[in-house]
Amino acid sequence: MPPGGIGFKKITSLFPNLTRDERLDLVQQLEKNSQANIDFIMMMVLSTSLASLGLLADSTAVVIGAMLVAPLMGPLIAAGLALVQANLTLFRRSLAVTAIGLGIGFFSALLFGALGSGYEPTLEIEARGKADFLDLGIAFFSGMTAAYATGRSNVMTTLAGVAIAAALVPPLAVVGIAIPHGSPLISFNAVVLLITNLVAIIIGAAVVFRILNVQVSLHGFS
């Protein structure tokens, strides 16, 4: 085994391994969370509507509330698990559900942007029209935190804080709002921020699931 592999094994040995039943429960839970059912659709509509109103009203509190109830983290964490397990079916389903959620959110925000087209871009909107390496780092560690909290039931309460840290719905709402406002640059930058966050969360989740040894061998759970 190469030296790097030995070092990685030492790192993973520091963490408590999930039992077979715990890993099965984790997979089932994430598969359940990566479904585009009526609850997912309604929460996307409601969270994006809240985010849009908060952005237009320049209200940080409302934007934070929208981030708390957004359901996108579920399929993204499932996609991270699918990467580790080389589960193409779950990966495709998770990305499809994410795409559905993004589409619903975009059209919801577009509606609010059209209704409020007379407003000037607020500070909250302009803040989501920028992307930098700090946002990448925040999203990456948010994905790691969410995956660890999902895999370790005793720290599940931290997921609410992760939802606030990982900006998903606000930049999505900005994409829809900025178009009727005639601000294509803000909309484009928000798309970059959103895509960056989505990819970083999935990769961060995959890293943690690998550390927790939640991978599948050819003969089932390892």
mmCIF file of C-alpha atoms in Angstrom:
data_model
loop_
_atom_site.group_PDB
_atom_site.id
_atom_site.type_symbol
_atom_site.label_atom_id
_atom_site.label_comp_id
_atom_site.label_asym_id
_atom_site.label_seq_id
_atom_site.Cartn_x
_atom_site.Cartn_y
_atom_site.Cartn_z
ATOM 1 C CA MET A 1 0.000 0.000 0.000
ATOM 2 C CA PRO A 2 1.387 3.454 -0.862
ATOM 3 C CA PRO A 3 2.404 5.743 2.037
ATOM 4 C CA GLY A 4 -0.503 8.071 1.279
ATOM 5 C CA GLY A 5 -2.960 5.207 1.710
ATOM 6 C CA ILE A 6 -1.466 4.325 5.102
ATOM 7 C CA GLY A 7 -1.748 7.940 6.205
ATOM 8 C CA PHE A 8 -5.383 8.114 5.146
ATOM 9 C CA LYS A 9 -6.144 4.910 7.076
ATOM 10 C CA LYS A 10 -4.613 6.466 10.183
ATOM 11 C CA ILE A 11 -6.847 9.508 9.783
ATOM 12 C CA THR A 12 -10.016 7.470 9.278
ATOM 13 C CA SER A 13 -9.171 5.269 12.271
ATOM 14 C CA LEU A 14 -9.581 8.320 14.504
ATOM 15 C CA PHE A 15 -13.290 8.468 13.681
ATOM 16 C CA PRO A 16 -15.876 5.987 14.958
ATOM 17 C CA ASN A 17 -16.929 3.698 12.123
ATOM 18 C CA LEU A 18 -20.622 3.366 11.416
ATOM 19 C CA THR A 19 -22.081 -0.076 11.846
ATOM 20 C CA ARG A 20 -23.606 -1.875 8.888
ATOM 21 C CA ASP A 21 -27.121 -1.018 10.104
ATOM 22 C CA GLU A 22 -26.172 2.642 10.627
ATOM 23 C CA ARG A 23 -24.785 2.847 7.103
ATOM 24 C CA LEU A 24 -27.891 1.234 5.662
ATOM 25 C CA ASP A 25 -30.058 3.698 7.597
ATOM 26 C CA LEU A 26 -27.914 6.575 6.333
ATOM 27 C CA VAL A 27 -28.285 5.502 2.715
ATOM 28 C CA GLN A 28 -32.042 5.061 3.103
ATOM 29 C CA GLN A 29 -32.371 8.439 4.798
ATOM 30 C CA LEU A 30 -30.444 10.239 2.062
ATOM 31 C CA GLU A 31 -32.320 8.428 -0.688
ATOM 32 C CA LYS A 32 -35.551 9.567 0.958
ATOM 33 C CA ASN A 33 -34.247 13.148 1.125
ATOM 34 C CA SER A 34 -33.386 13.128 -2.584
ATOM 35 C CA GLN A 35 -36.915 12.829 -3.904
ATOM 36 C CA ALA A 36 -38.816 15.559 -5.735
ATOM 37 C CA ASN A 37 -42.067 14.959 -3.859
ATOM 38 C CA ILE A 38 -44.744 17.516 -3.042
ATOM 39 C CA ASP A 39 -43.012 18.489 0.216
ATOM 40 C CA PHE A 40 -39.760 19.235 -1.605
ATOM 41 C CA ILE A 41 -41.555 21.276 -4.261
ATOM 42 C CA MET A 42 -43.581 23.279 -1.740
ATOM 43 C CA MET A 43 -40.534 24.012 0.431
ATOM 44 C CA MET A 44 -38.602 25.196 -2.632
ATOM 45 C CA VAL A 45 -41.434 27.539 -3.623
ATOM 46 C CA LEU A 46 -41.843 28.858 -0.080
ATOM 47 C CA SER A 47 -38.132 29.213 0.719
ATOM 48 C CA THR A 48 -37.384 30.981 -2.575
ATOM 49 C CA SER A 49 -40.397 33.246 -2.114
ATOM 50 C CA LEU A 50 -39.178 34.172 1.371
ATOM 51 C CA ALA A 51 -35.665 34.749 0.070
ATOM 52 C CA SER A 52 -36.932 36.909 -2.799
ATOM 53 C CA LEU A 53 -39.018 39.078 -0.488
ATOM 54 C CA GLY A 54 -36.153 39.363 1.973
ATOM 55 C CA LEU A 55 -33.738 40.378 -0.769
ATOM 56 C CA LEU A 56 -36.130 42.954 -2.186
ATOM 57 C CA ALA A 57 -36.861 44.314 1.301
ATOM 58 C CA ASP A 58 -33.143 44.258 2.166
ATOM 59 C CA SER A 59 -33.954 42.160 5.234
ATOM 60 C CA THR A 60 -31.138 39.899 6.436
ATOM 61 C CA ALA A 61 -33.424 38.207 8.962
ATOM 62 C CA VAL A 62 -35.907 37.102 6.290
ATOM 63 C CA VAL A 63 -33.102 35.847 4.041
ATOM 64 C CA ILE A 64 -31.696 33.780 6.922
ATOM 65 C CA GLY A 65 -35.168 32.360 7.578
ATOM 66 C CA ALA A 66 -35.410 31.297 3.933
ATOM 67 C CA MET A 67 -32.037 29.560 4.142
ATOM 68 C CA LEU A 68 -33.193 27.580 7.174
ATOM 69 C CA VAL A 69 -36.190 26.040 5.406
ATOM 70 C CA ALA A 70 -34.594 25.436 1.977
ATOM 71 C CA PRO A 71 -34.552 21.690 1.127
ATOM 72 C CA LEU A 72 -31.612 21.646 -1.318
ATOM 73 C CA MET A 73 -29.033 20.357 1.150
ATOM 74 C CA GLY A 74 -30.662 16.886 1.203
ATOM 75 C CA PRO A 75 -30.063 15.898 -2.449
ATOM 76 C CA LEU A 76 -26.613 17.538 -2.438
ATOM 77 C CA ILE A 77 -25.448 15.452 0.524
ATOM 78 C CA ALA A 78 -26.932 12.393 -1.186
ATOM 79 C CA ALA A 79 -24.877 13.237 -4.279
ATOM 80 C CA GLY A 80 -21.751 13.352 -2.119
ATOM 81 C CA LEU A 81 -22.562 9.904 -0.745
ATOM 82 C CA ALA A 82 -23.212 8.621 -4.263
ATOM 83 C CA LEU A 83 -19.750 9.802 -5.359
ATOM 84 C CA VAL A 84 -18.071 7.840 -2.571
ATOM 85 C CA GLN A 85 -20.132 4.736 -3.259
ATOM 86 C CA ALA A 86 -19.886 5.054 -7.053
ATOM 87 C CA ASN A 87 -23.678 4.825 -7.010
ATOM 88 C CA LEU A 88 -24.557 6.262 -10.412
ATOM 89 C CA THR A 89 -28.301 5.798 -9.902
ATOM 90 C CA LEU A 90 -28.363 7.805 -6.661
ATOM 91 C CA PHE A 91 -26.016 10.431 -8.134
ATOM 92 C CA ARG A 92 -28.234 10.984 -11.180
ATOM 93 C CA ARG A 93 -31.371 11.096 -9.039
ATOM 94 C CA SER A 94 -29.820 13.581 -6.610
ATOM 95 C CA LEU A 95 -28.681 15.876 -9.424
ATOM 96 C CA ALA A 96 -32.088 15.603 -11.113
ATOM 97 C CA VAL A 97 -33.881 16.558 -7.891
ATOM 98 C CA THR A 98 -31.424 19.425 -7.388
ATOM 99 C CA ALA A 99 -32.091 20.638 -10.942
ATOM 100 C CA ILE A 100 -35.847 20.471 -10.363
ATOM 101 C CA GLY A 101 -35.451 22.478 -7.163
ATOM 102 C CA LEU A 102 -33.284 25.063 -8.901
ATOM 103 C CA GLY A 103 -35.817 25.405 -11.721
ATOM 104 C CA ILE A 104 -38.706 25.868 -9.297
ATOM 105 C CA GLY A 105 -36.724 28.390 -7.293
ATOM 106 C CA PHE A 106 -35.645 30.324 -10.376
ATOM 107 C CA PHE A 107 -39.177 30.765 -11.726
ATOM 108 C CA SER A 108 -40.498 31.691 -8.276
ATOM 109 C CA ALA A 109 -37.819 34.366 -7.943
ATOM 110 C CA LEU A 110 -38.393 35.529 -11.520
ATOM 111 C CA LEU A 111 -42.037 36.176 -10.665
ATOM 112 C CA PHE A 112 -41.141 38.277 -7.633
ATOM 113 C CA GLY A 113 -38.499 40.113 -9.655
ATOM 114 C CA ALA A 114 -41.076 40.974 -12.330
ATOM 115 C CA LEU A 115 -43.604 42.146 -9.735
ATOM 116 C CA GLY A 116 -40.986 44.295 -8.044
ATOM 117 C CA SER A 117 -39.199 45.485 -11.181
ATOM 118 C CA GLY A 118 -39.383 49.099 -10.019
ATOM 119 C CA TYR A 119 -37.085 48.411 -7.056
ATOM 120 C CA GLU A 120 -33.409 49.229 -7.109
ATOM 121 C CA PRO A 121 -31.001 46.367 -6.285
ATOM 122 C CA THR A 122 -30.618 46.258 -2.500
ATOM 123 C CA LEU A 123 -27.441 45.601 -0.542
ATOM 124 C CA GLU A 124 -28.644 42.036 0.094
ATOM 125 C CA ILE A 125 -29.032 41.474 -3.649
ATOM 126 C CA GLU A 126 -25.679 43.024 -4.500
ATOM 127 C CA ALA A 127 -23.964 40.927 -1.805
ATOM 128 C CA ARG A 128 -25.080 37.760 -3.616
ATOM 129 C CA GLY A 129 -23.807 39.119 -6.916
ATOM 130 C CA LYS A 130 -20.206 38.390 -5.978
ATOM 131 C CA ALA A 131 -18.250 35.147 -5.658
ATOM 132 C CA ASP A 132 -14.768 34.602 -4.231
ATOM 133 C CA PHE A 133 -12.598 31.903 -2.680
ATOM 134 C CA LEU A 134 -14.079 32.562 0.754
ATOM 135 C CA ASP A 135 -17.497 31.511 -0.555
ATOM 136 C CA LEU A 136 -15.898 28.369 -1.999
ATOM 137 C CA GLY A 137 -14.350 27.524 1.361
ATOM 138 C CA ILE A 138 -17.589 28.175 3.237
ATOM 139 C CA ALA A 139 -19.549 25.913 0.899
ATOM 140 C CA PHE A 140 -16.917 23.151 1.061
ATOM 141 C CA PHE A 141 -16.833 23.066 4.851
ATOM 142 C CA SER A 142 -20.626 23.382 4.974
ATOM 143 C CA GLY A 143 -20.851 20.213 2.890
ATOM 144 C CA MET A 144 -18.389 18.492 5.206
ATOM 145 C CA THR A 145 -20.300 19.601 8.293
ATOM 146 C CA ALA A 146 -23.668 18.567 6.892
ATOM 147 C CA ALA A 147 -22.344 15.144 5.889
ATOM 148 C CA TYR A 148 -20.759 14.570 9.285
ATOM 149 C CA ALA A 149 -23.914 15.678 11.095
ATOM 150 C CA THR A 150 -26.008 13.402 8.899
ATOM 151 C CA GLY A 151 -23.717 10.461 9.545
ATOM 152 C CA ARG A 152 -23.475 11.099 13.279
ATOM 153 C CA SER A 153 -26.955 11.339 14.783
ATOM 154 C CA ASN A 154 -25.672 12.872 18.028
ATOM 155 C CA VAL A 155 -24.738 16.098 16.207
ATOM 156 C CA MET A 156 -27.762 16.345 13.908
ATOM 157 C CA THR A 157 -28.783 19.604 15.629
ATOM 158 C CA THR A 158 -25.940 21.409 13.849
ATOM 159 C CA LEU A 159 -27.669 21.072 10.479
ATOM 160 C CA ALA A 160 -29.659 24.269 11.040
ATOM 161 C CA GLY A 161 -26.430 26.242 11.377
ATOM 162 C CA VAL A 162 -25.066 24.609 8.238
ATOM 163 C CA ALA A 163 -28.176 25.670 6.321
ATOM 164 C CA ILE A 164 -27.442 29.287 7.235
ATOM 165 C CA ALA A 165 -23.747 29.065 6.347
ATOM 166 C CA ALA A 166 -24.273 27.475 2.912
ATOM 167 C CA ALA A 167 -25.808 30.113 0.649
ATOM 168 C CA LEU A 168 -27.985 28.284 -1.874
ATOM 169 C CA VAL A 169 -31.448 29.817 -2.066
ATOM 170 C CA PRO A 170 -30.380 33.507 -1.794
ATOM 171 C CA PRO A 171 -28.101 33.477 -4.880
ATOM 172 C CA LEU A 172 -30.723 31.407 -6.714
ATOM 173 C CA ALA A 173 -33.314 34.055 -5.888
ATOM 174 C CA VAL A 174 -30.941 36.810 -7.022
ATOM 175 C CA VAL A 175 -30.586 35.123 -10.427
ATOM 176 C CA GLY A 176 -34.350 35.400 -10.968
ATOM 177 C CA ILE A 177 -34.746 38.833 -9.406
ATOM 178 C CA ALA A 178 -31.861 40.538 -11.217
ATOM 179 C CA ILE A 179 -33.070 39.681 -14.723
ATOM 180 C CA PRO A 180 -36.251 41.861 -14.641
ATOM 181 C CA HIS A 181 -34.194 44.531 -12.884
ATOM 182 C CA GLY A 182 -31.939 44.780 -15.917
ATOM 183 C CA SER A 183 -28.871 43.657 -13.966
ATOM 184 C CA PRO A 184 -27.393 40.796 -16.023
ATOM 185 C CA LEU A 185 -23.971 41.091 -14.378
ATOM 186 C CA ILE A 186 -25.441 40.564 -10.901
ATOM 187 C CA SER A 187 -27.465 37.634 -12.222
ATOM 188 C CA PHE A 188 -24.390 36.067 -13.867
ATOM 189 C CA ASN A 189 -22.259 36.475 -10.744
ATOM 190 C CA ALA A 190 -25.037 34.928 -8.650
ATOM 191 C CA VAL A 191 -25.075 31.926 -11.024
ATOM 192 C CA VAL A 192 -21.307 31.540 -10.540
ATOM 193 C CA LEU A 193 -21.736 31.727 -6.756
ATOM 194 C CA LEU A 194 -24.588 29.207 -6.822
ATOM 195 C CA ILE A 195 -22.742 26.677 -9.010
ATOM 196 C CA THR A 196 -19.581 27.083 -6.923
ATOM 197 C CA ASN A 197 -21.516 26.391 -3.737
ATOM 198 C CA LEU A 198 -23.329 23.380 -5.201
ATOM 199 C CA VAL A 199 -20.122 21.704 -6.389
ATOM 200 C CA ALA A 200 -18.184 22.523 -3.212
ATOM 201 C CA ILE A 201 -20.930 21.120 -0.967
ATOM 202 C CA ILE A 202 -21.044 17.839 -2.896
ATOM 203 C CA ILE A 203 -17.256 17.452 -2.789
ATOM 204 C CA GLY A 204 -17.094 18.376 0.899
ATOM 205 C CA ALA A 205 -19.783 15.812 1.710
ATOM 206 C CA ALA A 206 -17.958 13.144 -0.307
ATOM 207 C CA VAL A 207 -14.716 13.781 1.597
ATOM 208 C CA VAL A 208 -16.412 13.288 4.968
ATOM 209 C CA PHE A 209 -18.300 10.173 3.896
ATOM 210 C CA ARG A 210 -14.994 8.710 2.708
ATOM 211 C CA ILE A 211 -13.403 9.507 6.072
ATOM 212 C CA LEU A 212 -16.343 7.824 7.813
ATOM 213 C CA ASN A 213 -15.822 4.768 5.582
ATOM 214 C CA VAL A 214 -19.330 4.922 4.168
ATOM 215 C CA GLN A 215 -18.341 3.259 0.899
ATOM 216 C CA VAL A 216 -19.627 0.144 -0.753
ATOM 217 C CA SER A 217 -17.453 -2.717 -1.944
ATOM 218 C CA LEU A 218 -18.302 -5.130 -4.751
ATOM 219 C CA HIS A 219 -19.745 -7.465 -2.126
ATOM 220 C CA GLY A 220 -21.918 -4.948 -0.310
ATOM 221 C CA PHE A 221 -21.056 -2.612 2.530
ATOM 222 C CA SER A 222 -17.389 -2.696 3.490
#
